[in-house]
Each structure stands twice: as structure tokens, then as C-alpha cells.
Amino acid sequence: MIPTSVKEVEKLGWDYIDIIFFTGDAFVDHPSFGTAVISRWLQKWGYRVVVVPQPNWRDDLRDFRKFGRPRLYFAVNSGAMDSMVNHYTASKRLRSDDAYTPEGRAGARPDYAVTVYTQILKKLYPDVPVVIGGIEASLRRLTHYDYWKDCLMPSILVSSGADWLCYGMGERPMLELTRAIEADRNISEIRKIPQLAFLMSGKCKIQGVLLLHSFDTCLKSKKAFAENFHLIETHANMLHPDILVEPVGEGYVQINPPYPPATEQEMDSFWDLPFTKLPHPRYKGKRIPAYDMIKFSVTTHRGCFGGCNFCTIAAHQGKFIQSRTEKSVVDEVKAMTQLPGFAGNISDLGAPTANMYGMKGKNPQMCAKCVRKSCLFPNPCNNMDRSHKRLLGLYSQVGNVKGVRHSYIGSGIRYDLFLDKDGFVDETSYPYFKTLVLDHTSGRLKVAPEHTEDSVLKLMAKPSFTLFEKLRDEFDKLNYSQGTHCELVPYFISSHPGCGMREMKALASRPALKGLYMDQVQDFTPTPMTTSSVMFYTGLDPKTLKPVFVERDPERKKAQKSQFFHTGRKKR
């Protein structure tokens, strides 16, 4: 067990603690929660780790003092979500609940949680290193637009005062950093560790770095900010990116390139840890809504090469797919059948994009040189192997596990991986589509065309709506031939850059949507480190620097969303 209280530490007989984690979420010992993964990973290598979940930042700060000083460092994250996305709706209204808190109670973490926690720790223990990570830190590692303050903000390293920032999926950099701090390694050597970011004083003297416009320049010029982001995003999607340097104030932020994509053996090792798969006993049976959603789910891989402009998956997990072996997945499923409450149904066997498992470029050398953001947009890359053969084999192996009745695909799928304008892509495409609908869909197949109009889809980096029309045709034919009644549920986004009332009216009147239940319309929310957010702030496409229409008026944004239901379409 990972301890969360002084009593638990005393029970273990520890006379020191190596790392103290502070997180904005309740502590759930499940591989879907980053705090549990990093804690278990460091524990595996012999380090004593404790977690302080949802510390009280309003009182005398006893939660920040109760364990005293760690031997090595403090680690801080906001939880599985950016705290501002967790707290506020697209219309900036405060949410009334928090899925990552016992009983869904709101108010258990502060706004900008990483910054608040870190500032407290630096005030109490100024000489102890603080390492920040997770979604909030990772996606705010450089100058970014903050929708809630409606302004540009510098790197979170500046606002928080943290010593180190570990971005992306952190097992390998966190272990290397921990070993370096323990060995009292020279600071110049620590600064060479991949996937770390840090704040430096003076001017960068390293040769061969990618020097970005400064934070101050971006404040004065939206064009400079857009240019910066295009370079940042291009390098985030390269296999061998440069060191990024962004001047700020009298110094600069340095972003080291990431580790190479994890091998299957490394991926297996991240899951081969003694997770209990349960909330910490401290919660005494209280319901944690986010846990309810994932407790019987299995993650098969990381990363996404779809490159949607509004999405942060690639910026955090990477573009290159990192898959577990079939044995690792099956072993987890076998263990899951022994969990309390498991009734034979896996709620989700997938990942950010469920049907990218095992996919990679046919020629690795071409991938190593590639600078494309997306392997699918504007057209699928000819080097991408889109075969679903391996995934079909995995589904079969999971289905053969004793005690498993159904394995559903609850996470998103990309239908442009098995369909194109000419029909099904290869000999595995129709078998995948058929088993997806008939065997792995719990009544509703959820897909995300996001819009219907090409002008908007282009700015989203999504395929033409004609592909959804082809999907619906194949879906209806399959249902008819099999005598089934599965529903197709499309997701859409309103008020995305490039989308006005005319485009939403056109969306709502599309014949291909007739007869479908569609309450899945989300008002666009600009989040840090996405192309769409840069468009929203600058009014420019960062790739072309051409002007883009942006709807910013709250009432007109509301009207766009409500327009979708003005056609008499049945709402769920």
C-alpha cells in the first residue's frame, strides 16, 4: 500500500520518506491515475513514497507539514485534469461537482492547483526541490493562452517557482531524476535528462537549440505567439526534436527532448506493478465518480497520431503509439476477474484512440524524419500500417479469458483508420468494423465527426463529413443484415474557430443526421497547448498565419450550441 497518513508510515516502520506527492485528486491505486503509476514505479525501484491527496490549502497548512521534509524532493500535480478544466464549464461557470473527489464534492482543490501547492511548499521548505508534472504542468510548460484569465501566461515554472518540470508520461524521466537527486549528481548533468523542463537565468549558451520568441514578445505580438506554437507543436510530434528555449524575463525556460517511445517491454513494466485497483482505504467506501467510470477498464496503449487541433493527447502522451504486449493485457484482464464487484464486463478495452493499438509506420526510417503533425490529416500517410489484424487478435484473446462476458470499447475510435472514400481500407477493416459494432458496443457506437462543414473540419484537422456519411451507410446495412438495433451516436463541437451560426445551421440540417439521437454537442473550450486555443486567442491559423473567424461572444456561443436542437431533432 502507498501510505497517505502518518499512522500508515509509522505502521510500516519507516524512519524517513524519500518522496512526498501532493495531488489534487483523491488517491486511487489504479493505473489510470498518474499519481498511482509514478508512486508505484518509484516504489518498485526501492524508494519510499507517500501521497498527500487533496491537501487543505486554506487552513494552517498542516497537510503540507505533516510528513516534514522528504529525503529527496516533493512531487506535485493537479490530478488527472487541469484544475481549471475541472472547475469551470466552457461558459466559465463554476461546476457543482468534481468526479475525482469522494462523493463528487466540489471545492477540494484550488484553481491552478500546481502553482498553489508548489508556492506553499517553497515557502515552508525553500531548500527542498519541487518537481511538478501531470496534465496541468505538462501542457503549461511554455507560454500559453489561459482561457479563464483571458490572457497569455508564462511557463508554469515561472508562476509556481518549481525546480523541475517533468512533462508527458513520466516513468522514465522521474526515475532518472530521482536517482540523480539521490546521488547528488552535478546540476549540469541533471539538466541533460530527457523530458525535463527548467528555468535558467541569463542567456542560453547551448548551440543547436530551437530559440523561440520570448514571453514578452508574445505578449506584444499575437503573430509571434502563433509562430512559437507552430514550432513547438511541430517538434512535439517529431521523433528527434531539438531542445526548445523560450526567453522569459531575465532568463529562459529550457525544454529537453523526450525519451524515445517506450518499447513494449517497457510498457509492460509500467503495468506490472502491484496496483490494488481500488481507492485508498482512507475513503471507507465513499464513492469516487471517476473511479466508477474506469475501475473495470484496461488501457492497451498510449499516444495518438490523429492530430486533432483541439486535442492535447499527442502533446502529453506523444504521437507515436506505444503498445503493451497481448500477454500483459490478458494478464491484467485475468486479475480483474478477481476484483470485488466484477460481473464479467470490461467497460473499456482501449486508449485515447482505441483502434490504434499496435499501429506504426511501415518504414521506421521515414517516421524518424517525418514532421507531419497527423498521420491521418489531410490524408492518411501511405507509410502508416492501418491493419487491425493485431487488435482483432487481442480482442479474441481477451474474450477467451474465463469470467469475461463482454469487453466493450468505451473510448474513442477513428473510423478513418478502417474507412476511406473508396470503402474499407484493407482485408481487416470490415471484420474489425463488424466485431466492433456487434461484439464490443454496448448498444451505442459513439464516434466524433465533430462537424459537418469542410471549412470548419479543416481547422479542426478532421476528415470530411462524407466519411461519416459512408460510416452511417455501412452501419445501417450491418444492423439490417444482422437484425440488431445498435445506435450510432455522433459527437460535435460548437463555436470552434471558423464556426459561425451559418455553419451550425448547416450542421443541424444535414440529412445524414436524420433519425440519430444527438445530445452530444460540446461548446469549444480553449485549453492550453492546442492549435485551436491558439486560433481562439490570436485569430490566426498558426500553420499559415491566415486570419480565422472566432466567435467569442458568450451569448452567440450559446446560440450556436442551442441551434443544433432547433430542427425538431429528438434530444436524449
C-alpha positions as semicolon CSV with decimal commas, in nm:
position;residue;x (nm);y (nm);z (nm)
1;M;0,000;0,000;0,000
2;I;0,113;0,359;-0,068
3;P;0,074;0,542;0,266
4;T;-0,123;0,868;0,288
5;S;-0,106;0,932;0,665
6;V;0,150;0,949;0,945
7;K;-0,009;0,645;1,110
8;E;0,037;0,439;0,795
9;V;0,402;0,543;0,773
10;E;0,458;0,451;1,138
11;K;0,293;0,114;1,079
12;L;0,548;0,047;0,803
13;G;0,829;0,133;1,045
14;W;0,980;0,397;0,817
15;D;1,221;0,643;0,974
16;Y;1,244;0,856;0,658
17;I;1,048;0,929;0,339
18;D;1,213;0,976;0,001
19;I;0,937;1,147;-0,197
20;I;0,617;1,319;-0,086
21;F;0,349;1,354;-0,355
22;F;0,082;1,623;-0,344
23;T;-0,211;1,576;-0,580
24;G;-0,543;1,745;-0,647
25;D;-0,727;1,413;-0,685
26;A;-0,840;1,157;-0,432
27;F;-0,584;0,875;-0,429
28;V;-0,694;0,573;-0,631
29;D;-0,437;0,295;-0,670
30;H;-0,522;0,228;-1,035
31;P;-0,304;0,259;-1,349
32;S;-0,549;0,511;-1,499
33;F;-0,429;0,763;-1,237
34;G;-0,084;0,911;-1,292
35;T;-0,009;0,960;-0,922
36;A;-0,055;0,588;-0,860
37;V;0,159;0,494;-1,161
38;I;0,456;0,712;-1,068
39;S;0,430;0,623;-0,698
40;R;0,424;0,251;-0,770
41;W;0,701;0,284;-1,029
42;L;0,937;0,462;-0,787
43;Q;0,837;0,220;-0,511
44;K;0,941;-0,066;-0,738
45;W;1,293;0,076;-0,752
46;G;1,323;0,093;-0,376
47;Y;1,206;0,445;-0,296
48;R;0,977;0,526;-0,005
49;V;0,685;0,727;-0,139
50;V;0,386;0,881;0,037
51;V;0,090;1,062;-0,118
52;V;-0,099;1,359;0,022
53;P;-0,428;1,366;-0,172
54;Q;-0,623;1,691;-0,192
55;P;-0,435;1,880;0,080
56;N;-0,615;2,165;0,253
57;W;-0,454;2,489;0,132
58;R;-0,690;2,716;0,326
59;D;-0,606;2,637;0,692
60;D;-0,278;2,635;0,886
61;L;-0,128;2,412;0,612
62;R;-0,095;2,111;0,842
63;D;-0,137;1,878;0,541
64;F;0,178;2,028;0,391
65;R;0,369;1,988;0,719
66;K;0,256;1,650;0,849
67;F;0,534;1,442;0,691
68;G;0,804;1,705;0,730
69;R;1,090;1,709;0,483
70;P;1,138;1,430;0,230
71;R;1,487;1,290;0,186
72;L;1,485;1,373;-0,187
73;Y;1,204;1,601;-0,310
74;F;0,838;1,698;-0,320
75;A;0,632;1,598;-0,627
76;V;0,322;1,796;-0,728
77;N;0,040;1,751;-0,978
78;S;-0,315;1,880;-1,009
79;G;-0,459;1,533;-1,071
80;A;-0,586;1,369;-1,388
81;M;-0,721;1,700;-1,525
82;D;-0,611;2,060;-1,549
83;S;-0,766;2,216;-1,239
84;M;-0,933;2,493;-1,440
85;V;-1,099;2,248;-1,679
86;N;-1,201;2,050;-1,372
87;H;-1,356;2,356;-1,208
88;Y;-1,524;2,552;-1,488
89;T;-1,757;2,494;-1,785
90;A;-1,696;2,635;-2,133
91;S;-1,906;2,936;-2,027
92;K;-1,672;2,984;-1,726
93;R;-1,938;2,882;-1,475
94;L;-1,820;2,700;-1,165
95;R;-1,903;2,330;-1,176
96;S;-2,112;2,193;-0,890
97;D;-1,924;1,864;-0,863
98;D;-1,581;1,705;-0,903
99;A;-1,561;1,347;-1,030
100;Y;-1,217;1,297;-0,874
101;T;-1,329;1,374;-0,518
102;P;-1,516;1,143;-0,276
103;E;-1,892;1,171;-0,329
104;G;-1,826;1,413;-0,617
105;R;-1,783;1,703;-0,375
106;A;-1,667;2,030;-0,533
107;G;-1,403;2,262;-0,388
108;A;-1,143;2,008;-0,273
109;R;-0,863;2,163;-0,481
110;P;-0,769;2,523;-0,565
111;D;-0,769;2,692;-0,904
112;Y;-0,423;2,649;-1,064
113;A;-0,354;2,372;-0,814
114;V;0,004;2,301;-0,922
115;T;0,105;2,662;-0,869
116;V;-0,076;2,693;-0,534
117;Y;0,067;2,370;-0,390
118;T;0,419;2,448;-0,512
119;Q;0,422;2,802;-0,376
120;I;0,317;2,672;-0,034
121;L;0,591;2,406;-0,033
122;K;0,859;2,654;-0,144
123;K;0,756;2,889;0,135
124;L;0,762;2,616;0,401
125;Y;1,068;2,429;0,272
126;P;1,261;2,668;0,042
127;D;1,567;2,441;0,014
128;V;1,376;2,120;-0,082
129;P;1,339;2,058;-0,459
130;V;0,987;2,055;-0,601
131;V;0,915;1,853;-0,915
132;I;0,590;1,927;-1,098
133;G;0,420;1,708;-1,358
134;G;0,091;1,572;-1,485
135;I;-0,153;1,732;-1,729
136;E;-0,159;2,081;-1,578
137;A;0,218;2,122;-1,564
138;S;0,287;1,936;-1,888
139;L;0,056;2,147;-2,104
140;R;0,160;2,475;-1,941
141;R;0,532;2,415;-1,982
142;L;0,577;2,715;-2,215
143;T;0,392;3,041;-2,283
144;H;0,024;2,952;-2,314
145;Y;-0,316;3,110;-2,350
146;D;-0,527;3,082;-2,036
147;Y;-0,897;3,097;-2,125
148;W;-1,009;3,165;-1,769
149;K;-0,790;3,472;-1,724
150;D;-0,819;3,553;-2,096
151;C;-0,451;3,631;-2,131
152;L;-0,115;3,480;-2,209
153;M;0,069;3,329;-1,915
154;P;0,436;3,234;-1,892
155;S;0,560;2,882;-1,827
156;I;0,419;2,733;-1,509
157;L;0,782;2,709;-1,393
158;V;0,774;3,088;-1,360
159;S;0,443;3,119;-1,175
160;S;0,496;2,819;-0,944
161;G;0,864;2,851;-0,858
162;A;0,917;2,476;-0,911
163;D;1,269;2,345;-0,960
164;W;1,188;2,083;-1,225
165;L;0,902;2,005;-1,460
166;C;0,857;1,653;-1,593
167;Y;0,630;1,664;-1,897
168;G;0,443;1,383;-2,068
169;M;0,432;1,026;-1,937
170;G;0,679;1,035;-1,654
171;E;0,806;0,690;-1,556
172;R;1,150;0,709;-1,716
173;P;1,237;1,076;-1,654
174;M;1,110;1,062;-1,295
175;L;1,321;0,756;-1,214
176;E;1,631;0,910;-1,370
177;L;1,573;1,242;-1,192
178;T;1,517;1,064;-0,860
179;R;1,840;0,871;-0,897
180;A;2,025;1,188;-0,992
181;I;1,898;1,380;-0,689
182;E;1,977;1,086;-0,462
183;A;2,332;1,063;-0,599
184;D;2,375;1,440;-0,560
185;R;2,468;1,449;-0,925
186;N;2,611;1,770;-1,070
187;I;2,331;2,012;-1,163
188;S;2,465;2,045;-1,518
189;E;2,429;1,668;-1,559
190;I;2,073;1,669;-1,426
191;R;1,986;1,934;-1,683
192;K;2,067;1,684;-1,957
193;I;1,797;1,435;-1,851
194;P;1,538;1,393;-2,129
195;Q;1,180;1,511;-2,085
196;L;1,264;1,767;-1,819
197;A;1,200;2,141;-1,828
198;F;1,353;2,402;-1,601
199;L;1,406;2,774;-1,561
200;M;1,752;2,924;-1,616
201;S;1,894;3,271;-1,561
202;G;2,081;3,472;-1,824
203;K;2,103;3,376;-2,191
204;C;2,121;3,024;-2,330
205;K;2,472;2,933;-2,441
206;I;2,392;2,586;-2,581
207;Q;2,448;2,551;-2,955
208;G;2,189;2,399;-3,187
209;V;1,876;2,474;-2,983
210;L;1,548;2,599;-3,125
211;L;1,519;2,954;-2,992
212;L;1,158;3,072;-2,963
213;H;1,020;3,422;-2,937
214;S;1,033;3,545;-2,577
215;F;0,731;3,558;-2,349
216;D;0,748;3,940;-2,358
217;T;0,749;3,938;-2,739
218;C;0,445;3,708;-2,741
219;L;0,263;3,948;-2,508
220;K;0,313;4,224;-2,764
221;S;0,253;4,019;-3,078
222;K;-0,014;3,755;-3,134
223;K;0,164;3,662;-3,456
224;A;0,482;3,584;-3,259
225;F;0,283;3,362;-3,023
226;A;0,127;3,177;-3,318
227;E;0,471;3,131;-3,477
228;N;0,606;2,996;-3,149
229;F;0,326;2,746;-3,116
230;H;0,366;2,613;-3,470
231;L;0,732;2,536;-3,394
232;I;0,652;2,387;-3,052
233;E;0,382;2,162;-3,197
234;T;0,597;2,053;-3,491
235;H;0,877;1,947;-3,257
236;A;0,633;1,781;-3,014
237;N;0,536;1,547;-3,300
238;M;0,889;1,465;-3,418
239;L;1,077;1,154;-3,318
240;H;1,401;1,350;-3,274
241;P;1,312;1,709;-3,177
242;D;1,551;1,985;-3,075
243;I;1,598;2,139;-2,732
244;L;1,346;2,426;-2,705
245;V;1,447;2,753;-2,542
246;E;1,198;3,029;-2,464
247;P;1,331;3,352;-2,307
248;V;1,127;3,493;-2,020
249;G;1,222;3,793;-1,807
250;E;1,596;3,781;-1,730
251;G;1,623;3,411;-1,810
252;Y;1,474;3,133;-2,016
253;V;1,282;2,808;-1,998
254;Q;1,460;2,505;-2,142
255;I;1,262;2,203;-2,264
256;N;1,470;1,891;-2,320
257;P;1,357;1,645;-2,589
258;P;1,151;1,348;-2,465
259;Y;1,263;0,991;-2,420
260;P;1,210;0,774;-2,730
261;P;0,871;0,599;-2,745
262;A;0,855;0,323;-2,484
263;T;0,914;-0,031;-2,607
264;E;0,652;-0,299;-2,550
265;Q;0,868;-0,443;-2,272
266;E;0,890;-0,103;-2,104
267;M;0,516;-0,053;-2,141
268;D;0,453;-0,391;-1,980
269;S;0,678;-0,299;-1,690
270;F;0,471;0,015;-1,619
271;W;0,161;-0,203;-1,575
272;D;0,335;-0,491;-1,398
273;L;0,311;-0,315;-1,063
274;P;0,115;-0,417;-0,751
275;F;-0,183;-0,186;-0,802
276;T;-0,477;-0,271;-0,577
277;K;-0,708;-0,122;-0,844
278;L;-0,907;0,032;-0,556
279;P;-0,948;0,371;-0,388
280;H;-0,729;0,411;-0,080
281;P;-0,888;0,263;0,235
282;R;-0,895;0,614;0,387
283;Y;-1,217;0,680;0,191
284;K;-1,402;0,400;0,369
285;G;-1,630;0,309;0,082
286;K;-1,717;0,661;-0,028
287;R;-1,797;0,683;-0,398
288;I;-1,539;0,846;-0,627
289;P;-1,724;0,901;-0,958
290;A;-1,413;0,898;-1,179
291;Y;-1,313;0,562;-1,032
292;D;-1,657;0,417;-1,105
293;M;-1,601;0,502;-1,472
294;I;-1,264;0,326;-1,505
295;K;-1,247;0,056;-1,238
296;F;-1,314;-0,226;-1,486
297;S;-1,127;-0,070;-1,779
298;V;-0,799;-0,177;-1,939
299;T;-0,555;0,053;-2,119
300;T;-0,391;-0,114;-2,418
301;H;-0,156;0,160;-2,541
302;R;-0,055;0,525;-2,525
303;G;-0,031;0,804;-2,781
304;C;-0,237;0,921;-3,079
305;F;-0,133;1,010;-3,434
306;G;-0,471;1,163;-3,526
307;G;-0,351;1,520;-3,470
308;C;-0,687;1,688;-3,398
309;N;-0,627;2,060;-3,345
310;F;-0,840;2,082;-3,029
311;C;-0,684;1,779;-2,858
312;T;-0,395;1,757;-2,611
313;I;-0,331;1,381;-2,624
314;A;-0,027;1,396;-2,854
315;A;0,116;1,694;-2,664
316;H;0,113;1,487;-2,345
317;Q;0,135;1,121;-2,448
318;G;0,312;1,165;-2,782
319;K;0,219;1,096;-3,143
320;F;0,386;0,755;-3,166
321;I;0,180;0,459;-3,046
322;Q;0,332;0,272;-2,752
323;S;0,156;-0,061;-2,705
324;R;0,158;-0,326;-2,437
325;T;0,200;-0,690;-2,534
326;E;-0,106;-0,908;-2,563
327;K;0,018;-1,114;-2,268
328;S;0,037;-0,807;-2,045
329;V;-0,318;-0,704;-2,134
330;V;-0,456;-1,056;-2,091
331;D;-0,280;-1,098;-1,755
332;E;-0,442;-0,777;-1,633
333;V;-0,782;-0,898;-1,750
334;K;-0,734;-1,230;-1,568
335;A;-0,651;-1,044;-1,248
336;M;-0,951;-0,815;-1,299
337;T;-1,189;-1,111;-1,286
338;Q;-1,092;-1,148;-0,919
339;L;-1,177;-0,788;-0,825
340;P;-1,476;-0,733;-0,596
341;G;-1,786;-0,643;-0,795
342;F;-1,659;-0,761;-1,133
343;A;-1,954;-0,915;-1,317
344;G;-1,777;-1,016;-1,636
345;N;-1,798;-0,686;-1,824
346;I;-1,490;-0,482;-1,915
347;S;-1,617;-0,127;-1,951
348;D;-1,340;-0,015;-2,185
349;L;-1,064;-0,205;-2,362
350;G;-0,882;0,078;-2,529
351;A;-0,689;0,403;-2,502
352;P;-0,719;0,765;-2,622
353;T;-0,795;0,622;-2,967
354;A;-0,892;0,262;-2,910
355;N;-0,820;0,123;-3,256
356;M;-0,461;0,247;-3,286
357;Y;-0,327;-0,049;-3,087
358;G;-0,007;-0,185;-3,241
359;M;-0,011;0,058;-3,533
360;K;0,310;0,213;-3,663
361;G;0,485;0,320;-3,980
362;K;0,579;0,051;-4,230
363;N;0,922;0,211;-4,274
364;P;1,060;0,335;-3,939
365;Q;1,324;0,547;-4,114
366;M;1,053;0,753;-4,280
367;C;0,883;0,810;-3,943
368;A;1,214;0,921;-3,792
369;K;1,240;1,203;-4,048
370;C;0,872;1,296;-4,061
371;V;0,750;1,638;-3,943
372;R;0,378;1,580;-4,006
373;K;0,156;1,656;-3,709
374;S;-0,103;1,398;-3,814
375;C;-0,067;1,063;-3,987
376;L;-0,432;1,090;-4,097
377;F;-0,493;1,452;-4,197
378;P;-0,530;1,593;-4,457
379;N;-0,487;1,243;-4,600
380;P;-0,372;0,916;-4,441
381;C;0,003;0,868;-4,470
382;N;0,097;0,595;-4,718
383;N;0,359;0,474;-4,471
384;M;0,103;0,409;-4,195
385;D;0,004;0,046;-4,146
386;R;-0,367;0,062;-4,070
387;S;-0,420;-0,311;-4,034
388;H;-0,648;-0,414;-3,746
389;K;-0,523;-0,774;-3,750
390;R;-0,332;-0,748;-3,423
391;L;-0,617;-0,569;-3,247
392;L;-0,866;-0,833;-3,359
393;G;-0,634;-1,097;-3,217
394;L;-0,620;-0,911;-2,885
395;Y;-0,999;-0,890;-2,868
396;S;-1,015;-1,264;-2,927
397;Q;-0,763;-1,342;-2,653
398;V;-0,943;-1,120;-2,403
399;G;-1,276;-1,279;-2,496
400;N;-1,133;-1,623;-2,417
401;V;-1,045;-1,531;-2,059
402;K;-1,261;-1,727;-1,818
403;G;-1,500;-1,495;-1,637
404;V;-1,518;-1,231;-1,913
405;R;-1,862;-1,199;-2,072
406;H;-1,813;-0,876;-2,268
407;S;-1,530;-0,635;-2,342
408;Y;-1,668;-0,301;-2,454
409;I;-1,486;-0,025;-2,638
410;G;-1,581;0,283;-2,439
411;S;-1,301;0,510;-2,560
412;G;-1,297;0,681;-2,899
413;I;-1,230;0,514;-3,230
414;R;-1,110;0,665;-3,559
415;Y;-1,327;0,541;-3,842
416;D;-1,080;0,687;-4,094
417;L;-0,847;0,405;-3,988
418;F;-1,075;0,146;-4,150
419;L;-1,278;0,354;-4,397
420;D;-1,181;0,587;-4,679
421;K;-1,363;0,743;-4,976
422;D;-1,343;0,414;-5,165
423;G;-1,473;0,195;-4,882
424;F;-1,298;-0,034;-4,635
425;V;-0,921;0,012;-4,629
426;D;-0,794;-0,349;-4,627
427;E;-0,899;-0,707;-4,558
428;T;-0,904;-0,648;-4,180
429;S;-1,122;-0,334;-4,192
430;Y;-1,468;-0,486;-4,234
431;P;-1,406;-0,769;-3,984
432;Y;-1,294;-0,503;-3,732
433;F;-1,598;-0,284;-3,800
434;K;-1,832;-0,583;-3,769
435;T;-1,690;-0,711;-3,441
436;L;-1,673;-0,355;-3,304
437;V;-2,045;-0,300;-3,362
438;L;-2,176;-0,647;-3,283
439;D;-1,945;-0,764;-3,005
440;H;-1,785;-0,459;-2,840
441;T;-2,050;-0,188;-2,843
442;S;-2,292;-0,158;-2,552
443;G;-2,594;-0,050;-2,756
444;R;-2,441;0,276;-2,883
445;L;-2,138;0,329;-3,102
446;K;-2,001;0,673;-3,021
447;V;-1,796;0,847;-3,289
448;A;-1,669;1,201;-3,329
449;P;-1,709;1,365;-3,670
450;E;-1,702;1,694;-3,467
451;H;-1,861;1,897;-3,751
452;T;-2,013;1,864;-4,096
453;E;-1,872;2,163;-4,286
454;D;-1,536;2,128;-4,461
455;S;-1,427;2,482;-4,374
456;V;-1,455;2,404;-4,002
457;L;-1,327;2,046;-4,029
458;K;-1,012;2,173;-4,198
459;L;-0,941;2,399;-3,899
460;M;-1,009;2,103;-3,667
461;A;-0,780;1,875;-3,874
462;K;-1,065;1,625;-3,910
463;P;-1,169;1,426;-4,219
464;S;-1,455;1,527;-4,447
465;F;-1,809;1,458;-4,329
466;T;-1,858;1,241;-4,638
467;L;-1,663;0,975;-4,448
468;F;-1,921;0,983;-4,165
469;E;-2,195;0,951;-4,426
470;K;-2,020;0,638;-4,556
471;L;-1,988;0,509;-4,199
472;R;-2,358;0,557;-4,135
473;D;-2,445;0,375;-4,457
474;E;-2,228;0,076;-4,360
475;F;-2,360;0,090;-4,002
476;D;-2,723;0,081;-4,115
477;K;-2,654;-0,204;-4,359
478;L;-2,485;-0,408;-4,086
479;N;-2,769;-0,352;-3,840
480;Y;-3,024;-0,451;-4,103
481;S;-2,839;-0,764;-4,212
482;Q;-2,787;-0,881;-3,853
483;G;-3,128;-0,778;-3,720
484;T;-2,964;-0,568;-3,448
485;H;-3,065;-0,230;-3,309
486;C;-2,736;-0,065;-3,217
487;E;-2,739;0,317;-3,229
488;L;-2,481;0,546;-3,388
489;V;-2,412;0,848;-3,166
490;P;-2,202;1,129;-3,319
491;Y;-2,024;1,396;-3,115
492;F;-1,998;1,757;-3,232
493;I;-1,828;2,080;-3,122
494;S;-1,989;2,422;-3,149
495;S;-1,808;2,759;-3,156
496;H;-1,479;2,611;-3,271
497;P;-1,263;2,868;-3,455
498;G;-1,401;2,900;-3,806
499;C;-1,754;2,809;-3,695
500;G;-2,031;3,069;-3,703
501;M;-2,409;3,046;-3,693
502;R;-2,421;2,969;-4,065
503;E;-2,201;2,664;-4,019
504;M;-2,407;2,541;-3,721
505;K;-2,732;2,580;-3,918
506;A;-2,577;2,379;-4,199
507;L;-2,470;2,111;-3,950
508;A;-2,817;2,087;-3,797
509;S;-2,984;2,041;-4,135
510;R;-2,763;1,759;-4,268
511;P;-2,978;1,469;-4,397
512;A;-2,718;1,214;-4,283
513;L;-2,802;1,300;-3,923
514;K;-3,173;1,239;-3,960
515;G;-3,307;0,988;-3,708
516;L;-2,998;0,990;-3,487
517;Y;-3,005;1,078;-3,118
518;M;-2,760;1,360;-3,064
519;D;-2,733;1,547;-2,741
520;Q;-2,355;1,520;-2,764
521;V;-2,272;1,879;-2,858
522;Q;-1,990;2,043;-2,668
523;D;-1,913;2,414;-2,666
524;F;-1,548;2,460;-2,758
525;T;-1,326;2,522;-2,455
526;P;-0,977;2,659;-2,526
527;T;-0,727;2,458;-2,322
528;P;-0,351;2,516;-2,300
529;M;-0,122;2,384;-2,574
530;T;-0,367;2,318;-2,857
531;T;-0,376;2,468;-3,206
532;S;-0,744;2,551;-3,164
533;S;-0,674;2,753;-2,848
534;V;-0,402;2,948;-3,029
535;M;-0,655;3,024;-3,306
536;F;-0,909;3,135;-3,045
537;Y;-0,664;3,380;-2,885
538;T;-0,484;3,511;-3,193
539;G;-0,749;3,484;-3,465
540;L;-0,477;3,325;-3,678
541;D;-0,409;2,976;-3,807
542;P;-0,062;2,913;-3,657
543;K;0,039;2,698;-3,953
544;T;-0,047;2,951;-4,227
545;L;-0,084;3,272;-4,020
546;K;-0,404;3,343;-4,214
547;P;-0,696;3,507;-4,028
548;V;-0,961;3,278;-3,876
549;F;-1,310;3,377;-3,765
550;V;-1,354;3,327;-3,390
551;E;-1,682;3,355;-3,200
552;R;-1,602;3,495;-2,856
553;D;-1,936;3,644;-2,753
554;P;-2,088;3,421;-2,478
555;E;-2,446;3,470;-2,598
556;R;-2,366;3,391;-2,960
557;K;-2,166;3,088;-2,846
558;K;-2,472;2,974;-2,651
559;A;-2,689;3,033;-2,957
560;Q;-2,458;2,818;-3,170
561;K;-2,496;2,525;-2,935
562;S;-2,873;2,562;-2,898
563;Q;-2,917;2,596;-3,275
564;F;-2,839;2,228;-3,302
565;F;-3,169;2,140;-3,133
566;H;-3,391;2,385;-3,321
567;T;-3,469;2,146;-3,605
568;G;-3,706;1,931;-3,400
569;R;-3,449;1,655;-3,367
570;K;-3,518;1,432;-3,072
571;K;-3,292;1,503;-2,778
572;R;-3,196;1,225;-2,542
